[in-house]
Short mmCIF file of C-alpha atoms in Angstrom, two decimals:
data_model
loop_
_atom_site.label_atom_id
_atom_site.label_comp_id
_atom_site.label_asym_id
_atom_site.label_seq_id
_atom_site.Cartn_x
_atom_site.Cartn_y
_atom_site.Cartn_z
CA UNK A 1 24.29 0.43 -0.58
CA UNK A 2 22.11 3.11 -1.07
CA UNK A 3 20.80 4.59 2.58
CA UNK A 4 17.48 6.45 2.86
CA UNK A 5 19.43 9.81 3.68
CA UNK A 6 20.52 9.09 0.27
CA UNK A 7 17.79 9.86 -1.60
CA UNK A 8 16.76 12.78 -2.71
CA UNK A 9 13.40 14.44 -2.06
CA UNK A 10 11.59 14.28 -5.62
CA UNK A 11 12.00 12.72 -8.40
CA UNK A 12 10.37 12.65 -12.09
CA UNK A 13 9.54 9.11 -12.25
CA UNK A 14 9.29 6.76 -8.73
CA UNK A 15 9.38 2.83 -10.13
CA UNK A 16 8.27 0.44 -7.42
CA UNK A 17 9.17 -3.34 -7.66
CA UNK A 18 12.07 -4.47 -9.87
CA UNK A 19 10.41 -7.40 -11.26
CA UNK A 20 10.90 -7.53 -14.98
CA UNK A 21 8.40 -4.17 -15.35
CA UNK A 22 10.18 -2.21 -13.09
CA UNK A 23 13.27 -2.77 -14.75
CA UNK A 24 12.27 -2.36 -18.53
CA UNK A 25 10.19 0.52 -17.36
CA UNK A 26 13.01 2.42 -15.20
CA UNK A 27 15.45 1.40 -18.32
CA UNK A 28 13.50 3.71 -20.95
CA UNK A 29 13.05 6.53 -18.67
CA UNK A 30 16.37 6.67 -17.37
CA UNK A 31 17.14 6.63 -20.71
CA UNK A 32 14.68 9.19 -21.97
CA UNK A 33 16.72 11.74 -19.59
CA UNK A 34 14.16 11.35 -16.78
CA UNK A 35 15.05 11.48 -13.44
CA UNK A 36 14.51 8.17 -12.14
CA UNK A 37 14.54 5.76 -9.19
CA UNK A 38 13.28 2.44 -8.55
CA UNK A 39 12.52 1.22 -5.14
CA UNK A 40 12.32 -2.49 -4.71
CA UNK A 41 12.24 -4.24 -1.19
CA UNK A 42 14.60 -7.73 -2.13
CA UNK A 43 18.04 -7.78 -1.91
CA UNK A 44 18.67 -7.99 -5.33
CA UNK A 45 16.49 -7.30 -8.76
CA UNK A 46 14.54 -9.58 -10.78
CA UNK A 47 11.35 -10.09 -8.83
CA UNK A 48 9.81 -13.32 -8.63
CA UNK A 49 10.37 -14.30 -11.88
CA UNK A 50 13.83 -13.14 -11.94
CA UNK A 51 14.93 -14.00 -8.63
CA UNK A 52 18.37 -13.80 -7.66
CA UNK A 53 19.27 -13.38 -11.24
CA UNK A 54 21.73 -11.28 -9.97
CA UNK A 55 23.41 -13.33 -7.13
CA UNK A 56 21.60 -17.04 -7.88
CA UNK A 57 24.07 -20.12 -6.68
CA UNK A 58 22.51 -21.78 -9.55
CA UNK A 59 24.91 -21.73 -11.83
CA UNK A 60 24.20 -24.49 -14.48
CA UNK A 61 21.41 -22.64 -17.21
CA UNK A 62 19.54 -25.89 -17.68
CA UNK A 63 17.96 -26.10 -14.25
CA UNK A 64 16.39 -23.13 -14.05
CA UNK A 65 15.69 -23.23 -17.91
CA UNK A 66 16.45 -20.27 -20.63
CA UNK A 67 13.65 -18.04 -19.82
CA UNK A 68 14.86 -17.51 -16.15
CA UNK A 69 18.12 -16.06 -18.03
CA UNK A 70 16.53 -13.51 -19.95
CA UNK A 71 16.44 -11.25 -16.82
CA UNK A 72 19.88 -11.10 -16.87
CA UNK A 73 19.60 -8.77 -19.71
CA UNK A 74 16.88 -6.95 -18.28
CA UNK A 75 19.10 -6.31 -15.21
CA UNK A 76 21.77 -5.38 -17.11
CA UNK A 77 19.69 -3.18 -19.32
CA UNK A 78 18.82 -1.03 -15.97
CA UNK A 79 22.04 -0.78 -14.37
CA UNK A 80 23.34 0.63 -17.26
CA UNK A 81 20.41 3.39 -18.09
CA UNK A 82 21.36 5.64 -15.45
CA UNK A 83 18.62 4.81 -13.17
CA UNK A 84 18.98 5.26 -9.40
CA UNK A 85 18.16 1.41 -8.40
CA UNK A 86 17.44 1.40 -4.13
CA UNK A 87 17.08 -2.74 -3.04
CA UNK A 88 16.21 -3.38 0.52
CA UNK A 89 12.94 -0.43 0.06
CA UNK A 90 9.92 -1.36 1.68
CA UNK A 91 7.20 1.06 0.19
CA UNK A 92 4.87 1.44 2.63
CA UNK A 93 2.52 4.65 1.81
CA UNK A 94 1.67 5.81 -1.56
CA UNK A 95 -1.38 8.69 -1.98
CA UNK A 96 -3.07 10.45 -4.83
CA UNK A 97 -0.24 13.26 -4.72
CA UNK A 98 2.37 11.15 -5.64
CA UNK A 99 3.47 10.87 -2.42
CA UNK A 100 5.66 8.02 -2.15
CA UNK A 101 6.71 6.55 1.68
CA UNK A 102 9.60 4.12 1.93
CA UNK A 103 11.70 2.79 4.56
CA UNK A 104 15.53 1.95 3.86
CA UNK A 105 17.61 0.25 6.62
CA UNK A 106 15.39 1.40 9.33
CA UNK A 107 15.19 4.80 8.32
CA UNK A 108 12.01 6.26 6.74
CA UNK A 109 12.09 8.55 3.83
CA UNK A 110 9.04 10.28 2.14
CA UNK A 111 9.51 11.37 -1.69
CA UNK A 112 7.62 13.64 -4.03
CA UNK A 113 7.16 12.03 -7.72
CA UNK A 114 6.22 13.32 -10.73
CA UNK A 115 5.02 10.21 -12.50
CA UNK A 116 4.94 6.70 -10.53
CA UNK A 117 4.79 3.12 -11.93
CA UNK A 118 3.45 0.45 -9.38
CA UNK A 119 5.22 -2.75 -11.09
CA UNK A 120 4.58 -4.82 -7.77
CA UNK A 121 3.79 -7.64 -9.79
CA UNK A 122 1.96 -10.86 -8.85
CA UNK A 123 1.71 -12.83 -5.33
CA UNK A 124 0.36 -16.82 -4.74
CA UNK A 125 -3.43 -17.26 -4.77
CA UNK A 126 -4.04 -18.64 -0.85
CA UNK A 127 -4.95 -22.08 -1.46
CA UNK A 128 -6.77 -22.82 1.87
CA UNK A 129 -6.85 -26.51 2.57
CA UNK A 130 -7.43 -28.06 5.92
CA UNK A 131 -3.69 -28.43 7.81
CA UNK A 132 -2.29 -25.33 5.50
CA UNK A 133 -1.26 -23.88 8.59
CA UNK A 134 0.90 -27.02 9.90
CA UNK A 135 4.99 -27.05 9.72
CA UNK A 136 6.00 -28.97 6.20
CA UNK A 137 3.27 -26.87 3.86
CA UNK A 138 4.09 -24.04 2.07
CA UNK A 139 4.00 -22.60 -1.15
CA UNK A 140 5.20 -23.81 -4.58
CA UNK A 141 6.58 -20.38 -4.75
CA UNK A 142 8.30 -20.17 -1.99
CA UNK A 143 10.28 -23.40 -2.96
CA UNK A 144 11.45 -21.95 -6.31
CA UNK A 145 12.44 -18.97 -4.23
CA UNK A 146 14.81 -21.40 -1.92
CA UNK A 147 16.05 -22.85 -5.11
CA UNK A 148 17.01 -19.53 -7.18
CA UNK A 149 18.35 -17.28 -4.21
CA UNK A 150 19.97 -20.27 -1.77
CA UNK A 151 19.71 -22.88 -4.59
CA UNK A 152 18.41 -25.15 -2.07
CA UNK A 153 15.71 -28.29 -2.80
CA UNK A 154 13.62 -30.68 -0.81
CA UNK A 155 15.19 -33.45 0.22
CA UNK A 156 12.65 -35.35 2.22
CA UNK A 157 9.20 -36.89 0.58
CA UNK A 158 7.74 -33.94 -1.17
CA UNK A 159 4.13 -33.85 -2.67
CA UNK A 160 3.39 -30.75 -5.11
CA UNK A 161 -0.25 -30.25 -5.26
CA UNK A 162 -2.64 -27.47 -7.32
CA UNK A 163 -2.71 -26.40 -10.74
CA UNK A 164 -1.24 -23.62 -13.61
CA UNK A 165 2.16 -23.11 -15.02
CA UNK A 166 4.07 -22.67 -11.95
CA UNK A 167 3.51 -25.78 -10.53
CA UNK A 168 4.93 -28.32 -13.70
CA UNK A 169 7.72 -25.88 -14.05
CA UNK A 170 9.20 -26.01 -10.26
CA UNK A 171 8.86 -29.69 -10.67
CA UNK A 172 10.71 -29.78 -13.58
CA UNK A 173 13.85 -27.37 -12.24
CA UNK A 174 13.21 -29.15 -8.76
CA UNK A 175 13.93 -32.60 -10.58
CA UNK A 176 17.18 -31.03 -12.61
CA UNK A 177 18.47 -29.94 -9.89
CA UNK A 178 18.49 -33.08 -8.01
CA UNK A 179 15.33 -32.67 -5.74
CA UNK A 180 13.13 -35.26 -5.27
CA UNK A 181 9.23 -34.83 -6.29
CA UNK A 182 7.25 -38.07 -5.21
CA UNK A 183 3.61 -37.22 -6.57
CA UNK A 184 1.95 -34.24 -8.01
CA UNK A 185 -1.79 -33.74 -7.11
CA UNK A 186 -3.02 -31.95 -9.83
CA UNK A 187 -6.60 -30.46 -8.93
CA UNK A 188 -7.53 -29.04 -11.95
CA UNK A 189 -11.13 -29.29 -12.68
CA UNK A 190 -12.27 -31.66 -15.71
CA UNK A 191 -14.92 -29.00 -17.42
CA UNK A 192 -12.04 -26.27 -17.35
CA UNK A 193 -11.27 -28.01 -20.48
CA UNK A 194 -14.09 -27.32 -22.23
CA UNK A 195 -14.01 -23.82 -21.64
CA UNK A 196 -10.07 -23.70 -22.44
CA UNK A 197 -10.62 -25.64 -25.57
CA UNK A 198 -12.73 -22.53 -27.34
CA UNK A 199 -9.24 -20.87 -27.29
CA UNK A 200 -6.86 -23.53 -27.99
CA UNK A 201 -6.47 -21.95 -31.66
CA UNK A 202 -4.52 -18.80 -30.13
CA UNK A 203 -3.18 -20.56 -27.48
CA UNK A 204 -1.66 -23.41 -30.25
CA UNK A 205 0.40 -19.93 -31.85
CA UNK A 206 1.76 -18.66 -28.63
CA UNK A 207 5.54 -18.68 -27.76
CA UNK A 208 4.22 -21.20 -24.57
CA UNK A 209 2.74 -24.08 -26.50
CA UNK A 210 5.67 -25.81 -27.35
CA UNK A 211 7.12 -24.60 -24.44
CA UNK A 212 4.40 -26.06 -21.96
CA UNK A 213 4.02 -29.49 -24.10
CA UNK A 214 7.81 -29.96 -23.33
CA UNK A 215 7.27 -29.19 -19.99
CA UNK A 216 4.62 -31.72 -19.30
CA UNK A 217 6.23 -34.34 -20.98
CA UNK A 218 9.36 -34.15 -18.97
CA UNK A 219 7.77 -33.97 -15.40
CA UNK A 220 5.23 -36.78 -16.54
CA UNK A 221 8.10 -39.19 -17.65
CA UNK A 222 9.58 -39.12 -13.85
CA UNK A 223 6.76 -38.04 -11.52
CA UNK A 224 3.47 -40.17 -10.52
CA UNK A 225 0.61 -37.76 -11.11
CA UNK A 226 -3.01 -38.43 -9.12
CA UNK A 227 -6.12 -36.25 -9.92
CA UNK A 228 -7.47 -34.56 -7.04
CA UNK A 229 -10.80 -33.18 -5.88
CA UNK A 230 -10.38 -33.03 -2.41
CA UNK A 231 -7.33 -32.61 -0.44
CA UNK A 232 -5.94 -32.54 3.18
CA UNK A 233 -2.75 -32.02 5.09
CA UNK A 234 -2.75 -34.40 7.67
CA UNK A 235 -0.86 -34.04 11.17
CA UNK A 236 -0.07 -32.71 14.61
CA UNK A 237 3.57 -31.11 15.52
CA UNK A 238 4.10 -31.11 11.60
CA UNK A 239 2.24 -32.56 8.56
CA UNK A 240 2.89 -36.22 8.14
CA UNK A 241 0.32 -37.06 5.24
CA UNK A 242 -1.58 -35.55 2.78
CA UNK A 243 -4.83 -37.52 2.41
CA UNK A 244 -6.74 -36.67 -0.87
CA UNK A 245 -9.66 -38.38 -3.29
CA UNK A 246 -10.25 -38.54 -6.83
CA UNK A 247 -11.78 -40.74 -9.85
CA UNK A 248 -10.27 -43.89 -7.89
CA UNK A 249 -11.66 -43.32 -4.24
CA UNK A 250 -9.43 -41.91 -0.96
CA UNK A 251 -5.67 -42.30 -0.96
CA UNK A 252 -3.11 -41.11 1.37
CA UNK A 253 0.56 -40.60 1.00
CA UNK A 254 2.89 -40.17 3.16
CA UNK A 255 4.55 -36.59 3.16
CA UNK A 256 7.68 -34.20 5.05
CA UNK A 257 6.73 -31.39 2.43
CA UNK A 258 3.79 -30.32 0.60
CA UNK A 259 4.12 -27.33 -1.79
CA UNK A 260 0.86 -25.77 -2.46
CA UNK A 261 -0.21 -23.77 -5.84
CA UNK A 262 -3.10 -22.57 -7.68
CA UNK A 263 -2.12 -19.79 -9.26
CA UNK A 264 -0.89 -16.01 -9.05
CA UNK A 265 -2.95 -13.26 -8.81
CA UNK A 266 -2.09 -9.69 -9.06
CA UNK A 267 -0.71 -7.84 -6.27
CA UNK A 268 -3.12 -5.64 -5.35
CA UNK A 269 -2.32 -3.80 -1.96
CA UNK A 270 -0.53 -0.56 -2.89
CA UNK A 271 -2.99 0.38 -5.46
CA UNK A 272 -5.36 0.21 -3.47
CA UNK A 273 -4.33 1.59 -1.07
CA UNK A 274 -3.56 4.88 -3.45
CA UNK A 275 -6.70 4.69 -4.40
CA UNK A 276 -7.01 2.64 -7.54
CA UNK A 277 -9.80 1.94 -9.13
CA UNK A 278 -10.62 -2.12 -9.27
CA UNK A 279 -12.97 -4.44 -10.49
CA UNK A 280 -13.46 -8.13 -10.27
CA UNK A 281 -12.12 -10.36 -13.30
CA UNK A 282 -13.91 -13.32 -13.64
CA UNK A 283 -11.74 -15.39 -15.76
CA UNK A 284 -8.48 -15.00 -13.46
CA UNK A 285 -10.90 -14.73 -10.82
CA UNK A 286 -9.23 -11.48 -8.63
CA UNK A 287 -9.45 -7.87 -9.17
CA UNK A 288 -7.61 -5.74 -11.24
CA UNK A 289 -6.61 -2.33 -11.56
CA UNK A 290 -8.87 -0.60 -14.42
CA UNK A 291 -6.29 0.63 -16.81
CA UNK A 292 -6.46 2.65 -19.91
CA UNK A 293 -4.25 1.45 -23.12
CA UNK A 294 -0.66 2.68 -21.64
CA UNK A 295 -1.68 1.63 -17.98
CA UNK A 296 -2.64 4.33 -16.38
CA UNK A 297 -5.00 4.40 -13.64
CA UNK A 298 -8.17 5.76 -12.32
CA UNK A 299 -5.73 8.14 -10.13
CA UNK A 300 -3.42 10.75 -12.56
CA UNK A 301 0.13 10.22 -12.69
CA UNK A 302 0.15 6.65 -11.55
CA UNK A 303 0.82 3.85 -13.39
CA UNK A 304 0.21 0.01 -13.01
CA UNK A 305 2.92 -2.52 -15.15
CA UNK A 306 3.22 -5.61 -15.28
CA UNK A 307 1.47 -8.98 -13.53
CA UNK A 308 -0.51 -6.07 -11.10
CA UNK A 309 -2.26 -5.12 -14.34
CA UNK A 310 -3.52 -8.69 -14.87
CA UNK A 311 -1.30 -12.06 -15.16
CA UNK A 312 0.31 -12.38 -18.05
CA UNK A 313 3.98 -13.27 -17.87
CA UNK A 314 7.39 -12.08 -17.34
CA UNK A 315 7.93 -11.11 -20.95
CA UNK A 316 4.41 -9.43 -21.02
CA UNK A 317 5.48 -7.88 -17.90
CA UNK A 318 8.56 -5.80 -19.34
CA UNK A 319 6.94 -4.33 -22.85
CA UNK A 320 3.74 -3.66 -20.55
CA UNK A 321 6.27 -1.82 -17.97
CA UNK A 322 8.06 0.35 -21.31
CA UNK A 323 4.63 0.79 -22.72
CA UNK A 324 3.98 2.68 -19.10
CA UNK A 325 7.30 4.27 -19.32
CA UNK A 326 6.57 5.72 -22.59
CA UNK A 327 3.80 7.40 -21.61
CA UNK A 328 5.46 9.06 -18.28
CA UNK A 329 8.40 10.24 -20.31
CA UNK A 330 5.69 11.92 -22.84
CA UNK A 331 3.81 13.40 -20.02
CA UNK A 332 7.10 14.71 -18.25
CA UNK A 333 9.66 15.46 -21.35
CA UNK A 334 7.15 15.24 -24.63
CA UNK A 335 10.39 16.50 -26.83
CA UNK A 336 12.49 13.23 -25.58
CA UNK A 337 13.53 10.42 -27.86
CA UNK A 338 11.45 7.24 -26.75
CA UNK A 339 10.94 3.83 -28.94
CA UNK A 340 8.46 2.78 -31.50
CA UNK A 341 5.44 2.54 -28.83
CA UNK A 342 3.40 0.08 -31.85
CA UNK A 343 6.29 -2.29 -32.28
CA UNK A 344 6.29 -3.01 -28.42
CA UNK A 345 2.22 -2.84 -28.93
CA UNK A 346 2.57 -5.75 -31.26
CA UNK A 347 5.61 -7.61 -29.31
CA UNK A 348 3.00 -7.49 -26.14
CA UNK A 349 0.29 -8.56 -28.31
CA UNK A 350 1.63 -11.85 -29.42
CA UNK A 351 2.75 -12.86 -25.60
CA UNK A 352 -0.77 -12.47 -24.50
CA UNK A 353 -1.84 -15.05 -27.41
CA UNK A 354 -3.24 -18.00 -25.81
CA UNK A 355 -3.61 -16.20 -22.60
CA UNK A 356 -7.42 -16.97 -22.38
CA UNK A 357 -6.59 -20.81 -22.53
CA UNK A 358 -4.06 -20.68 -19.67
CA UNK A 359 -7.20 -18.82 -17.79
CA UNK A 360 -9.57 -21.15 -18.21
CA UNK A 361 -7.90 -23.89 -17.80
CA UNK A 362 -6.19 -23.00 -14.53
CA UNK A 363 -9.56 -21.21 -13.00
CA UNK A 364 -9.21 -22.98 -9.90
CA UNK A 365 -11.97 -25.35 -8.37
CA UNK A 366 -14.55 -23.50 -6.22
CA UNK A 367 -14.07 -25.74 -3.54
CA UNK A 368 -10.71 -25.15 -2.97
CA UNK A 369 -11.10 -21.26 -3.12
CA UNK A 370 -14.16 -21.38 -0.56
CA UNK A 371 -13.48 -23.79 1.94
CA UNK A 372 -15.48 -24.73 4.70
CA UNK A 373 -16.14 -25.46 8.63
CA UNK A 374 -13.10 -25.07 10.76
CA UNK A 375 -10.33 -24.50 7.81
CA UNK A 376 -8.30 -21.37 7.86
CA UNK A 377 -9.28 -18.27 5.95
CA UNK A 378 -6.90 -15.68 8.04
CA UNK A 379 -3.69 -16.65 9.32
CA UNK A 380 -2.92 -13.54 10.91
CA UNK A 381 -5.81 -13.92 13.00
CA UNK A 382 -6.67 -17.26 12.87
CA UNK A 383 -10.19 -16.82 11.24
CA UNK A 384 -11.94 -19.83 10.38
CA UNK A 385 -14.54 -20.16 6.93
CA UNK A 386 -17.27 -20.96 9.56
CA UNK A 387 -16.70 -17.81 11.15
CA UNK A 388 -17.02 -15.78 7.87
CA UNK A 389 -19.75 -17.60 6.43
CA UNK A 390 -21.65 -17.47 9.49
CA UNK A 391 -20.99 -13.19 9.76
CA UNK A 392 -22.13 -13.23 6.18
CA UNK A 393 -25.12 -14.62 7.10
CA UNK A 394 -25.80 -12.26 9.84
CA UNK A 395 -25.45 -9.63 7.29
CA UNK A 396 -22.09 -8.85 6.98
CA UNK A 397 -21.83 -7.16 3.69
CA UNK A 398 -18.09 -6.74 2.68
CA UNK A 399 -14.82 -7.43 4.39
CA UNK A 400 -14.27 -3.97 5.74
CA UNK A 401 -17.26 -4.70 8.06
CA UNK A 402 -15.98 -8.20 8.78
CA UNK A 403 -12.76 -6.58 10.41
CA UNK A 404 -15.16 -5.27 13.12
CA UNK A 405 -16.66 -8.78 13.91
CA UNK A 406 -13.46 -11.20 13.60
CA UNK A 407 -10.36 -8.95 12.46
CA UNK A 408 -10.11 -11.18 9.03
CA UNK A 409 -7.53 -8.77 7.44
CA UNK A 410 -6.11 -6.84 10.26
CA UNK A 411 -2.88 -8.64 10.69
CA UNK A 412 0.48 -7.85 9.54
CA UNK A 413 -0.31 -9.22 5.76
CA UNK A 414 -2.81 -7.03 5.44
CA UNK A 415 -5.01 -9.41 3.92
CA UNK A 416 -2.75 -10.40 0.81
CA UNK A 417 -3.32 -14.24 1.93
CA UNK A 418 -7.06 -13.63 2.77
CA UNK A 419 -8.60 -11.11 0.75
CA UNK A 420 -9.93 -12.83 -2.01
CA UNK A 421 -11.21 -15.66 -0.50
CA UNK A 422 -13.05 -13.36 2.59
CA UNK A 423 -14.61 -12.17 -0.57
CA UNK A 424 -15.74 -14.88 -2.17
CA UNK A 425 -17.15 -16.26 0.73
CA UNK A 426 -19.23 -13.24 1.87
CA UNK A 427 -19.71 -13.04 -2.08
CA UNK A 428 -21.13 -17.00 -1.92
CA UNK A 429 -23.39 -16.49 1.16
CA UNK A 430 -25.07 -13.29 0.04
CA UNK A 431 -25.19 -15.15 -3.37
CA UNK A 432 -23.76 -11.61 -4.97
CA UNK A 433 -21.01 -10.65 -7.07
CA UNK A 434 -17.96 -10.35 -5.98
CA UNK A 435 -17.54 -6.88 -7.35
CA UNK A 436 -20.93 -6.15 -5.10
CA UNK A 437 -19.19 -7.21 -1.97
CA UNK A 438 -16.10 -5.76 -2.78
CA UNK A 439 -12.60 -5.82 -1.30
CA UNK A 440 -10.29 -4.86 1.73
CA UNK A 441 -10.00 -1.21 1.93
CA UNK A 442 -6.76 -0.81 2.55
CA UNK A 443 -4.84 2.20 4.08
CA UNK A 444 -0.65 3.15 5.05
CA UNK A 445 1.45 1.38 6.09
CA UNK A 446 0.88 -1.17 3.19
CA UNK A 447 3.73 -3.21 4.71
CA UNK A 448 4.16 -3.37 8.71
CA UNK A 449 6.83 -0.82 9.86
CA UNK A 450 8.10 0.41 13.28
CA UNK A 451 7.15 3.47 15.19
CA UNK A 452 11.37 4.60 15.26
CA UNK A 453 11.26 3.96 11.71
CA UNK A 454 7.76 6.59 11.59
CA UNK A 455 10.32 8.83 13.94
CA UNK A 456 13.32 9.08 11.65
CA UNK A 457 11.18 10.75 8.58
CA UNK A 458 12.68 14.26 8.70
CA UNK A 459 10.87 17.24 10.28
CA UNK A 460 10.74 20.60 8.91
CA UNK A 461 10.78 23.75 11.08
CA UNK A 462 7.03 24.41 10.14
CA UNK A 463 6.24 20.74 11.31
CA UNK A 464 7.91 21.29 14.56
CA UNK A 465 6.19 24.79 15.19
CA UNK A 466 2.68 23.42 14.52
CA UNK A 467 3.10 20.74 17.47
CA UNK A 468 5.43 22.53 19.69
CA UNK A 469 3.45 24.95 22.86
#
């Protein structure tokens, strides 16, 4: 295992996240004969997608399904370019020098770059319901993570409830695997069909039409499916029901697990945090890094790859991450050999057909992205959507000024499960955009780190003069 003494103190080319752009973009510039390294903070490679793929229990192919396998090859691909790949790396500072912080093992490390991709990927819209804080609810993400790494599944009464892709396909592998699924909620709003519709054309040409028919089909033949407008978890030590209504009046069911989902948005923190420039994108409904055609950023030398540039899919994800790597290898070695950058071009274009369906239909229901009354907005802090409606109202204008009334943001998530819903609200009660009110400006350390881990970054006989009487 690589240690953080290890490293060395610059490199051409710093990768962070080993999701399926991280690896396809350190691959090519390893390759390329650029000095690379790629700093990702799981044990193992593959990001969420790819999970595990690597060191997965799960060993029969159908459960997971085909695509899961495909970062195999990816993995494969990077171990054997020559790349320096560093698991267990928290990133936790990255500035408009290039200067990237990470922390390996307890030990700190900071590391000049030449070129960086952020390929951080995507994280779980918060999907705040009344009783999302309670014992038994958690995210449909964080179920298919339990079933690639440990290859465990629920085994008590288990309700999945939300909408988008993520959701029918953890029933499905939840179901081969031998889980048990007793009721999906599905919340998807009616008129998202309308506006989906307008792009089925595309969407009927894409590699995930087929796919996502066969999908449906096979968790519909075994699972009871109820349409949902409202829902609530429902108990004290634990959640024991999850009460919702629909088309056919109030129901309840009875419930040990409920696996919440409506969505992933891009993970935004380290960007920002370097200073990217954002802006709000109203049909995935989060902001995004503002990109040029080989995604690079508002700040030189640093790139964004991948779901962070927008969801779009783990195979979008790698030809996005070697269209980034291309351009980094130009800027640092423009005599290397590098691919055909219009064949990936075209390869990228036709796994973002039918994207603009999958948007619109998934665009989540208003009420269940702006809640109301006592429900939790901040779990860190235990902020309530009263609370932030009622600071909006005061005149709160953007969540950097809500920190100073009710800490919304301040906690040790840094406000990846609040953010966009503090947002919205303030956005909703000043009846503004939310590109007007903006979004958490957000400063190192990106990820919570100790002060001996701030201790062990190594001090140079200048530093030690300047403080020393």
């Amino acid at each position: 295992m690589t240690e953080a003494a290890d490293l060395a103190s610059s490199y051409e080319l710093v990768v962070i996240g080993g999701g399926p752009a991280g690896l396809a973009a350190a691959a090519l510039a390893a390759r390329a004969g650029v000095s690379t390294v790629l700093l990702d903070e799981n044990p193992g490679v593959g990001g969420q997608i790819y999970r595990a793929i690597t060191t997965t229990p799960v060993k029969d192919r159908a459960i997971l399904g085909e695509d899961y396998w495909d970062g195999a090859t990816l993995a494969d691909d990077a171990k054997a370019s020559g790349a320096l790949i560093v698991n267990g790396a928290t990133v936790w500072s990255l500035d408009r020098q290039r200067l990237v912080g990470v922390s390996i093992g307890g030990k700190a490390r900071l590391i000049e770059a030449g070129r960086v991709i952020i390929a951080t990927g995507s994280q779980e819209r918060p999907f705040p319901i009344p009783g999302w804080t309670l014992p038994g609810v958690m995210t449909a993400g964080g179920a298919q993570t339990a079933l690639k790494a440990q290859g465990l599944v629920a085994s008590g009464r288990t309700v999945l409830a939300g909408n988008g892709p993520l959701l029918w396909l953890l029933a499905a592998q939840t179901l081969r695997a031998g889980g048990r699924i007793d009721a999906i909620l599905d919340t998807t709003p009616r008129r998202n069909w309308l506006q989906a519709m307008f792009h089925l054309p595309d969407f009927a040409l894409s590699p995930y039409f087929g796919k996502g028919l066969a999908l449906l089909k096979e968790v519909r033949a075994k699972v009871a499916i109820h349409r949902a407008d409202t829902i609530e978890a429902v108990g004290t030590d634990r959640v024991r029901e999850v009460v919702f209504s629909g088309s056919g009046g109030t129901k309840r069911l009875p419930v040990d697990l409920l696996l919440l989902h409506q969505g992933v948005v891009p993970n935004v923190n380290l960007a920002n945090a370097a200073g990217v420039a954002h802006e709000w994108n109203d049909r995935q409904l989060c902001f995004v890094p503002v990109l040029d055609a080989d995604f690079g950023s508002s700040v030189p030398g640093i790139a964004v790859a991948g779901d962070g540039a927008g969801i779009a899919g783990g195979t979008a994800a790698a030809e996005r991450g070697r269209i980034a790597a291309i351009a980094a290898v130009r800027a640092l070695k423009p005599d290397a050999v590098v691919p055909d950058t219009q064949a990936i071009r075209q390869s990228l274009q036709r796994e973002e057909m039918g994207r603009s369906f999958l948007d619109w239909l998934n665009r989540p229901a208003e009420s269940f992205r702006q809640p109301e009354g006592d429900t939790i907005v901040c779990r860190c802090e235990e902020v309530t959507a009263k609370q932030v409606r009622d600071t909006a109202r005061m005149g709160c204008e953007g969540p950097n000024q809500m920190k100073a009334f009710l800490r919304c943001g301040m906690g040790p998530c840094q406000g990846r499960l609040c953010g966009l819903t503090v947002t919205e609200l303030i956005a909703a009660e000043r009846k503004a955009t939310p590109d007007e009110v903006g979004y958490y400006r957000l400063r190192p350390p990106v990820k919570p780190i100790t002060l001996a881990e701030l201790a062990s970054l190594p001090i140079s006989e200048a530093e030690r003069k300047a403080v020393e009487r």
